[in-house]
Short mmCIF file of C-alpha atoms in Angstrom, two decimals:
data_model
loop_
_atom_site.label_atom_id
_atom_site.label_comp_id
_atom_site.label_asym_id
_atom_site.label_seq_id
_atom_site.Cartn_x
_atom_site.Cartn_y
_atom_site.Cartn_z
CA UNK A 13 -0.06 0.11 -0.20
CA UNK A 14 1.55 3.51 -1.17
CA UNK A 15 -1.82 5.30 0.09
CA UNK A 16 -1.47 9.04 1.41
CA UNK A 17 -4.22 10.04 3.30
CA UNK A 18 -5.85 13.59 3.01
CA UNK A 19 -6.54 13.43 6.69
CA UNK A 20 -2.63 14.49 7.97
CA UNK A 21 -3.89 14.51 11.52
CA UNK A 22 -4.12 10.71 11.25
CA UNK A 23 -0.41 10.49 11.25
CA UNK A 24 -0.27 12.58 14.11
CA UNK A 25 -2.48 10.28 16.06
CA UNK A 26 -0.57 7.27 15.01
CA UNK A 27 2.78 8.60 16.57
CA UNK A 28 1.09 9.30 19.89
CA UNK A 29 -0.27 5.75 19.76
CA UNK A 30 3.08 4.21 18.73
CA UNK A 31 4.51 5.86 21.67
CA UNK A 32 2.47 4.20 24.24
CA UNK A 33 2.85 0.36 25.70
CA UNK A 34 -0.92 -0.27 25.07
CA UNK A 35 -1.88 -3.15 23.13
CA UNK A 36 -1.84 -2.51 19.34
CA UNK A 37 -5.97 -2.35 18.80
CA UNK A 38 -7.56 0.72 17.40
CA UNK A 39 -11.81 1.23 16.36
CA UNK A 40 -12.54 4.41 13.82
CA UNK A 41 -15.90 5.64 14.57
CA UNK A 42 -17.28 6.77 10.80
CA UNK A 43 -14.54 3.91 9.36
CA UNK A 44 -16.00 3.74 6.03
CA UNK A 45 -15.45 5.80 2.73
CA UNK A 46 -12.88 5.35 -0.35
CA UNK A 47 -9.57 5.11 1.36
CA UNK A 48 -10.58 3.90 5.38
CA UNK A 49 -7.78 5.26 7.68
CA UNK A 50 -7.48 2.15 9.76
CA UNK A 51 -5.51 0.77 6.57
CA UNK A 52 -2.59 2.53 7.70
CA UNK A 53 -3.04 1.12 11.51
CA UNK A 54 -3.29 -2.16 9.86
CA UNK A 55 -0.13 -1.38 7.78
CA UNK A 56 1.45 -0.48 11.50
CA UNK A 57 0.61 -3.93 13.06
CA UNK A 58 -2.62 -2.83 14.88
CA UNK A 59 -5.58 -4.70 15.03
CA UNK A 60 -8.43 -3.12 13.77
CA UNK A 61 -12.31 -2.05 14.41
CA UNK A 62 -14.33 0.05 12.40
CA UNK A 63 -17.88 1.09 12.84
CA UNK A 64 -20.03 3.46 10.29
CA UNK A 65 -23.48 4.41 10.25
CA UNK A 66 -23.63 4.38 6.64
CA UNK A 67 -23.92 1.23 4.42
CA UNK A 68 -22.60 3.00 1.31
CA UNK A 69 -19.67 4.24 3.05
CA UNK A 70 -18.90 0.55 4.51
CA UNK A 71 -19.21 -0.71 0.90
CA UNK A 72 -16.71 2.14 -0.31
CA UNK A 73 -14.18 0.44 2.31
CA UNK A 74 -14.58 -2.83 1.19
CA UNK A 75 -14.08 -2.33 -2.14
CA UNK A 76 -10.57 -0.69 -1.24
CA UNK A 77 -9.88 -3.65 1.53
CA UNK A 78 -10.42 -5.99 -1.64
CA UNK A 79 -8.20 -4.35 -3.77
CA UNK A 80 -5.39 -4.04 -1.27
CA UNK A 81 -6.24 -7.44 -0.03
CA UNK A 82 -6.87 -6.09 3.45
CA UNK A 83 -9.69 -7.20 6.62
CA UNK A 84 -10.18 -3.56 8.45
CA UNK A 85 -13.23 -5.59 10.33
CA UNK A 86 -15.72 -2.70 9.47
CA UNK A 87 -19.41 -2.95 10.50
CA UNK A 88 -22.55 -1.17 10.53
CA UNK A 89 -23.02 0.46 13.98
CA UNK A 90 -23.94 3.78 15.63
CA UNK A 91 -21.41 5.79 17.90
CA UNK A 92 -24.07 6.80 20.64
CA UNK A 93 -24.00 2.80 21.35
CA UNK A 94 -20.51 1.67 20.90
CA UNK A 95 -20.73 -2.50 20.48
CA UNK A 96 -17.67 -3.26 22.74
CA UNK A 97 -17.02 -3.96 26.08
CA UNK A 98 -15.69 -1.54 29.16
CA UNK A 99 -11.81 -0.71 28.62
CA UNK A 100 -11.69 -3.24 25.23
CA UNK A 101 -9.59 -1.03 23.11
CA UNK A 102 -7.26 0.93 23.29
CA UNK A 103 -7.14 3.49 20.66
CA UNK A 104 -10.23 5.30 19.34
CA UNK A 105 -10.22 7.42 16.13
CA UNK A 106 -12.92 9.78 14.97
CA UNK A 107 -12.19 12.18 11.88
CA UNK A 108 -14.63 14.57 10.58
CA UNK A 109 -17.39 12.39 11.93
CA UNK A 110 -18.72 13.36 15.27
CA UNK A 111 -20.04 17.11 14.46
CA UNK A 112 -22.63 15.51 12.30
CA UNK A 113 -24.95 14.65 15.31
CA UNK A 114 -26.44 17.63 17.60
CA UNK A 115 -24.61 18.61 20.86
CA UNK A 116 -26.17 16.35 23.53
CA UNK A 117 -25.55 13.28 21.28
CA UNK A 118 -22.10 14.45 20.90
CA UNK A 119 -21.93 14.54 24.99
CA UNK A 120 -23.18 10.89 24.70
CA UNK A 121 -20.88 9.46 22.00
CA UNK A 122 -17.50 10.95 24.17
CA UNK A 123 -19.06 9.07 26.96
CA UNK A 124 -19.14 5.79 24.93
CA UNK A 125 -15.67 6.38 23.87
CA UNK A 126 -14.72 7.15 27.64
CA UNK A 127 -16.08 3.88 28.66
CA UNK A 128 -14.54 1.72 25.71
CA UNK A 129 -11.12 2.60 26.22
CA UNK A 130 -8.68 1.52 29.22
CA UNK A 131 -7.16 4.00 31.45
CA UNK A 132 -4.38 5.62 29.44
CA UNK A 133 -6.36 4.86 26.21
CA UNK A 134 -6.13 7.76 23.42
CA UNK A 135 -9.01 9.29 21.37
CA UNK A 136 -8.67 11.24 18.80
CA UNK A 137 -11.94 13.64 17.93
CA UNK A 138 -12.34 16.80 16.16
CA UNK A 139 -14.88 19.13 15.65
CA UNK A 140 -15.73 21.95 13.08
CA UNK A 141 -15.12 25.64 14.72
CA UNK A 142 -16.92 28.62 14.57
CA UNK A 143 -14.24 29.80 12.42
CA UNK A 144 -15.80 27.47 9.26
CA UNK A 145 -17.51 29.92 6.76
CA UNK A 146 -20.25 27.42 6.77
CA UNK A 147 -21.12 28.01 10.43
CA UNK A 148 -24.08 30.39 10.31
CA UNK A 149 -25.54 28.66 6.85
CA UNK A 150 -28.78 26.82 6.64
CA UNK A 151 -31.37 25.71 9.05
CA UNK A 152 -30.71 26.46 12.59
CA UNK A 153 -32.14 23.72 14.95
CA UNK A 154 -30.20 24.76 18.07
CA UNK A 155 -27.24 26.72 19.40
CA UNK A 156 -24.52 26.34 16.46
CA UNK A 157 -26.41 23.32 14.99
CA UNK A 158 -27.25 23.46 11.33
CA UNK A 159 -29.25 21.45 8.80
CA UNK A 160 -27.06 21.91 5.65
CA UNK A 161 -27.73 21.09 1.82
CA UNK A 162 -25.38 18.57 0.90
CA UNK A 163 -25.93 16.26 -2.69
CA UNK A 164 -29.86 17.04 -2.23
CA UNK A 165 -29.96 15.88 1.57
CA UNK A 166 -30.15 17.72 4.59
CA UNK A 167 -26.78 16.97 6.94
CA UNK A 168 -26.43 18.48 10.24
CA UNK A 169 -23.57 20.15 11.24
CA UNK A 170 -22.36 20.90 15.01
CA UNK A 171 -20.03 23.84 15.13
CA UNK A 172 -17.72 24.55 18.12
CA UNK A 173 -16.53 28.03 19.88
CA UNK A 174 -12.59 27.59 20.71
CA UNK A 175 -12.91 25.88 24.25
CA UNK A 176 -16.62 24.85 24.14
CA UNK A 177 -16.18 20.89 23.43
CA UNK A 178 -13.80 20.78 26.14
CA UNK A 179 -16.91 20.49 28.59
CA UNK A 180 -17.43 16.99 27.10
CA UNK A 181 -13.79 15.56 28.31
CA UNK A 182 -14.56 14.82 31.90
CA UNK A 183 -12.49 11.73 32.60
CA UNK A 184 -10.09 13.16 30.04
CA UNK A 185 -6.83 15.10 30.07
CA UNK A 186 -6.21 16.63 27.08
CA UNK A 187 -2.40 16.09 25.53
CA UNK A 188 -3.05 17.67 21.88
CA UNK A 189 -5.59 20.48 20.69
CA UNK A 190 -5.08 21.96 17.28
CA UNK A 191 -7.25 25.02 16.23
CA UNK A 192 -6.85 24.98 12.58
CA UNK A 193 -7.92 27.63 10.04
CA UNK A 194 -7.73 26.80 6.61
CA UNK A 195 -8.23 28.91 3.73
CA UNK A 196 -8.48 27.63 0.22
CA UNK A 197 -10.47 27.51 -2.91
CA UNK A 198 -13.83 25.77 -3.46
CA UNK A 199 -13.23 26.51 -6.95
CA UNK A 200 -10.98 28.82 -9.47
CA UNK A 201 -12.71 31.74 -8.09
CA UNK A 202 -14.30 31.29 -4.85
CA UNK A 203 -12.15 31.39 -1.76
CA UNK A 204 -13.22 29.70 1.60
CA UNK A 205 -12.17 29.30 5.25
CA UNK A 206 -12.48 25.89 6.81
CA UNK A 207 -11.99 25.73 10.67
CA UNK A 208 -11.51 22.85 12.56
CA UNK A 209 -10.34 21.69 16.15
CA UNK A 210 -8.74 18.68 16.85
CA UNK A 211 -7.90 16.82 20.34
CA UNK A 212 -6.24 13.93 21.34
CA UNK A 213 -7.35 13.27 24.87
CA UNK A 214 -6.13 10.05 27.58
CA UNK A 215 -8.78 8.92 29.49
CA UNK A 216 -7.53 9.40 33.39
CA UNK B 1 10.37 1.87 4.75
CA UNK B 2 7.39 2.31 7.25
CA UNK B 3 8.50 5.70 8.76
CA UNK B 4 5.60 8.00 10.02
CA UNK B 5 6.65 11.69 9.89
CA UNK B 6 5.98 13.87 12.31
CA UNK B 7 5.61 17.05 9.91
CA UNK B 8 1.94 16.27 8.76
CA UNK B 9 1.69 19.17 6.21
CA UNK B 10 4.34 16.84 4.37
CA UNK B 11 1.60 14.74 3.49
CA UNK B 12 -0.93 17.28 2.23
CA UNK B 13 1.51 19.13 0.02
CA UNK B 14 2.31 15.54 -1.17
CA UNK B 15 -0.84 15.17 -2.51
CA UNK B 16 -1.18 18.57 -3.93
CA UNK B 17 2.29 17.66 -6.00
CA UNK B 18 0.92 14.46 -7.15
CA UNK B 19 -2.63 16.19 -8.30
CA UNK B 20 -0.16 18.01 -11.03
CA UNK B 21 1.26 17.02 -14.30
CA UNK B 22 4.89 18.54 -13.43
CA UNK B 23 7.72 16.62 -13.59
CA UNK B 24 8.19 14.73 -10.08
CA UNK B 25 11.22 16.40 -8.47
CA UNK B 26 11.45 17.88 -5.81
CA UNK B 27 14.39 20.20 -3.45
CA UNK B 28 13.87 20.27 0.20
CA UNK B 29 15.59 23.45 1.67
CA UNK B 30 16.43 22.49 5.21
CA UNK B 31 16.41 19.00 4.18
CA UNK B 32 18.81 17.28 6.90
CA UNK B 33 18.02 15.59 10.07
CA UNK B 34 17.14 12.01 11.66
CA UNK B 35 14.07 11.43 9.48
CA UNK B 36 14.65 13.57 6.43
CA UNK B 37 11.27 14.26 4.78
CA UNK B 38 12.84 13.77 1.18
CA UNK B 39 12.44 10.16 1.78
CA UNK B 40 8.43 9.53 1.27
CA UNK B 41 9.24 11.62 -1.95
CA UNK B 42 11.77 9.08 -2.87
CA UNK B 43 9.27 6.49 -2.12
CA UNK B 44 6.44 7.94 -4.34
CA UNK B 45 8.74 8.13 -7.25
CA UNK B 46 10.26 11.66 -6.80
CA UNK B 47 13.68 12.80 -8.08
CA UNK B 48 15.02 14.35 -4.85
CA UNK B 49 17.38 17.40 -4.09
CA UNK B 50 17.98 18.64 -0.65
CA UNK B 51 19.88 21.42 0.64
CA UNK B 52 20.92 22.03 4.68
CA UNK B 53 23.28 24.77 5.94
CA UNK B 54 24.48 22.38 8.93
CA UNK B 55 26.89 19.48 8.22
CA UNK B 56 25.46 17.69 11.19
CA UNK B 57 22.11 17.64 10.03
CA UNK B 58 23.59 16.30 6.60
CA UNK B 59 25.20 13.66 8.49
CA UNK B 60 22.00 12.75 10.25
CA UNK B 61 20.16 12.33 7.05
CA UNK B 62 23.06 10.22 5.68
CA UNK B 63 22.66 7.58 8.40
CA UNK B 64 18.89 7.22 7.76
CA UNK B 65 19.54 7.02 3.93
CA UNK B 66 22.01 4.40 4.64
CA UNK B 67 19.87 2.23 6.72
CA UNK B 68 17.25 2.47 4.36
CA UNK B 69 19.20 2.19 1.08
CA UNK B 70 18.30 5.62 -0.34
CA UNK B 71 20.21 8.56 -1.85
CA UNK B 72 18.11 11.67 -1.22
CA UNK B 73 20.95 13.93 -2.85
CA UNK B 74 21.23 16.38 0.13
CA UNK B 75 24.15 18.65 -0.23
CA UNK B 76 25.34 21.54 1.83
CA UNK B 77 23.86 24.99 0.88
CA UNK B 78 21.92 28.20 1.64
CA UNK B 79 18.80 29.00 0.44
CA UNK B 80 19.65 32.43 0.01
CA UNK B 81 21.26 31.24 -3.07
CA UNK B 82 19.73 28.11 -4.69
CA UNK B 83 22.62 25.94 -6.45
CA UNK B 84 19.91 25.62 -9.11
CA UNK B 85 19.00 26.85 -12.74
CA UNK B 86 15.88 29.18 -13.47
CA UNK B 87 12.56 27.19 -13.23
CA UNK B 88 14.49 23.87 -13.00
CA UNK B 89 12.70 22.02 -10.03
CA UNK B 90 8.85 21.44 -10.05
CA UNK B 91 8.39 21.45 -6.11
CA UNK B 92 10.19 23.41 -3.20
CA UNK B 93 9.70 22.19 0.31
CA UNK B 94 10.80 23.83 3.51
CA UNK B 95 9.30 23.05 7.07
CA UNK B 96 10.07 24.75 9.95
CA UNK B 97 13.54 26.08 8.62
CA UNK B 98 12.88 29.72 6.92
CA UNK B 99 12.08 31.21 10.03
CA UNK B 100 15.16 31.14 11.26
CA UNK B 101 16.42 33.70 9.31
CA UNK B 102 15.73 37.64 9.49
CA UNK B 103 12.66 38.77 7.69
CA UNK B 104 14.61 40.68 4.87
CA UNK B 105 16.68 37.39 4.27
CA UNK B 106 13.33 35.72 4.32
CA UNK B 107 12.08 37.85 1.47
CA UNK B 108 15.24 37.05 -0.15
CA UNK B 109 14.89 33.09 0.20
CA UNK B 110 11.53 33.47 -1.66
CA UNK B 111 12.65 35.09 -4.70
CA UNK B 112 15.06 32.49 -4.94
CA UNK B 113 12.31 29.69 -4.87
CA UNK B 114 10.28 31.61 -7.29
CA UNK B 115 13.33 31.82 -9.51
CA UNK B 116 13.95 28.02 -9.49
CA UNK B 117 10.24 27.02 -9.78
CA UNK B 118 8.66 26.39 -13.15
CA UNK B 119 5.22 28.35 -14.09
CA UNK B 120 2.71 26.54 -12.03
CA UNK B 121 5.21 25.06 -9.76
CA UNK B 122 4.61 24.83 -6.13
CA UNK B 123 5.96 25.38 -2.85
CA UNK B 124 5.58 24.54 0.78
CA UNK B 125 6.65 27.37 3.11
CA UNK B 126 5.83 27.63 6.88
CA UNK B 127 6.05 30.42 9.40
CA UNK B 128 6.27 30.94 13.14
CA UNK B 129 3.30 32.66 14.29
CA UNK B 130 2.66 35.63 16.68
CA UNK B 131 0.25 33.05 18.19
CA UNK B 132 3.42 30.99 19.66
CA UNK B 133 4.09 31.29 23.43
CA UNK B 134 7.56 32.09 22.65
CA UNK B 135 6.93 35.04 20.19
CA UNK B 136 8.31 37.99 22.27
CA UNK B 137 11.09 35.92 24.42
CA UNK B 138 14.69 36.11 24.18
CA UNK B 139 16.71 39.61 23.00
CA UNK B 140 14.69 41.12 20.36
CA UNK B 141 16.67 41.97 17.01
CA UNK B 142 14.18 43.50 14.86
CA UNK B 143 10.32 43.62 14.65
CA UNK B 144 9.49 39.84 15.53
CA UNK B 145 12.90 38.70 15.38
CA UNK B 146 14.35 37.28 18.50
CA UNK B 147 17.68 35.57 19.40
CA UNK B 148 16.66 32.45 21.64
CA UNK B 149 18.74 30.24 23.56
CA UNK B 150 18.55 26.67 22.37
CA UNK B 151 20.98 24.10 23.59
CA UNK B 152 23.38 26.76 24.70
CA UNK B 153 23.28 28.55 21.52
CA UNK B 154 21.54 31.85 20.37
CA UNK B 155 19.36 30.74 17.41
CA UNK B 156 16.95 33.72 15.27
CA UNK B 157 13.32 32.96 15.34
CA UNK B 158 11.30 35.16 12.94
CA UNK B 159 7.47 35.49 14.29
CA UNK B 160 4.58 36.63 11.92
CA UNK B 161 1.19 37.98 12.20
CA UNK B 162 -1.59 36.38 10.55
CA UNK B 163 -1.03 37.77 7.09
CA UNK B 164 2.21 39.11 7.56
CA UNK B 165 4.12 37.07 5.27
CA UNK B 166 2.12 37.21 2.28
CA UNK B 167 3.99 40.23 1.16
CA UNK B 168 6.84 38.24 -0.03
CA UNK B 169 4.30 35.81 -2.16
CA UNK B 170 4.66 38.34 -5.12
CA UNK B 171 4.15 36.34 -8.44
CA UNK B 172 2.61 33.67 -6.72
CA UNK B 173 -0.81 32.42 -6.04
CA UNK B 174 -1.63 31.29 -2.48
CA UNK B 175 -3.52 28.03 -2.85
CA UNK B 176 -3.55 26.59 0.70
CA UNK B 177 -3.31 28.61 4.03
CA UNK B 178 -3.57 26.97 7.47
CA UNK B 179 -3.11 28.99 10.43
CA UNK B 180 -2.60 26.18 13.56
CA UNK B 181 -2.75 27.06 17.21
CA UNK B 182 -1.47 23.92 18.79
CA UNK B 183 -1.73 23.48 22.63
CA UNK B 184 0.36 20.77 24.34
CA UNK B 185 2.74 19.80 27.20
CA UNK B 186 6.49 20.73 27.02
CA UNK B 187 6.39 18.13 29.86
CA UNK B 188 4.18 16.35 32.54
CA UNK B 189 3.30 19.89 33.91
CA UNK B 190 4.39 22.89 31.43
CA UNK B 191 1.44 23.85 29.28
CA UNK B 192 2.28 25.67 26.05
CA UNK B 193 0.93 27.03 22.61
CA UNK B 194 2.59 26.92 19.60
CA UNK B 195 1.50 28.90 16.40
CA UNK B 196 2.55 27.95 13.11
CA UNK B 197 1.25 29.50 9.39
CA UNK B 198 1.79 26.92 6.58
CA UNK B 199 1.43 28.03 2.92
CA UNK B 200 1.21 25.97 -0.47
CA UNK B 201 1.98 28.77 -3.10
CA UNK B 202 2.23 28.12 -7.06
CA UNK B 203 4.02 30.12 -9.25
CA UNK B 204 1.90 32.24 -11.54
#
């Protein structure tokens, strides 16, 4: 496999995981898609587990797995109720996924992640921030919560102020936080600003 | 080679380079060190060139090259006068390197990078930002320019406000910019904030 991943935080999280003495096992929440990030964990000798709520995204990942002769163990599932025992998985990764839920649901998901990690276990979780150009676009359904059109569907996005998400990290220590404001082009003319806040947290 | 690079922007730049039709050739300015980033370009089929002003850093890279059976063509050289012909290298990468110069020198280096790139060529350049906890520490020798103690030596660091560096990008189009504010721990007790601004620019 010679794949380069667009989500470059994946590499940062992997280095943090490699740097512990915990069992090499990782769960990706929102694990599907054309280039499943679990592939690089697998290549680095990790036992992988994935869940995704979308069967389409799981099918896309399966195609990648077949092409690259991998079995990443991605199943359909819901982050709000993780099908894993307490303290059973050392590392949990969730990229550009959790903020498609309402804020009260996000709180529940992070409690679930806490439950499934052992002491010292690490999670990567990122949030869309209020720096994002879309952060007030669409139908407002709650504070910082918007329904936005994407490919003809209404998709929920929750946006977070700089430290807002940290209230969910009870029982965790934040060991890494990056507030990223990215400027780029949606097309040749349209300049846009994307905002994300990435966390790596350790269960304490 | 199964190396994961700490400088995760490297992967982002590589994807931008892979996405063009230019010759696969890359120059790293500040190319030395224990894990030379040119290694991943080499793995992806690029012809590599590197310069570094420090013979120590070049020796470290050589050890990596020997261990991994690579020849990355890293030579001693000075970014202020690149030993390459006009328009001769498609991609130029410079990570955590340029801001160890004074601002007027940085202007010259970026002019040199512009000279060596062909039309459409891409450069990755990053800057330390005024969000960094060290941005007013040390002996001030110019606006945002500080001499700071590092391993017993006085090392120059230039810090940039959010859009300040953009005046140097005459003849370039900024196609990617990320303003990153990272919080982490220098050790178990000391929390610090690091600030960087990354650019990918295209010669126009």
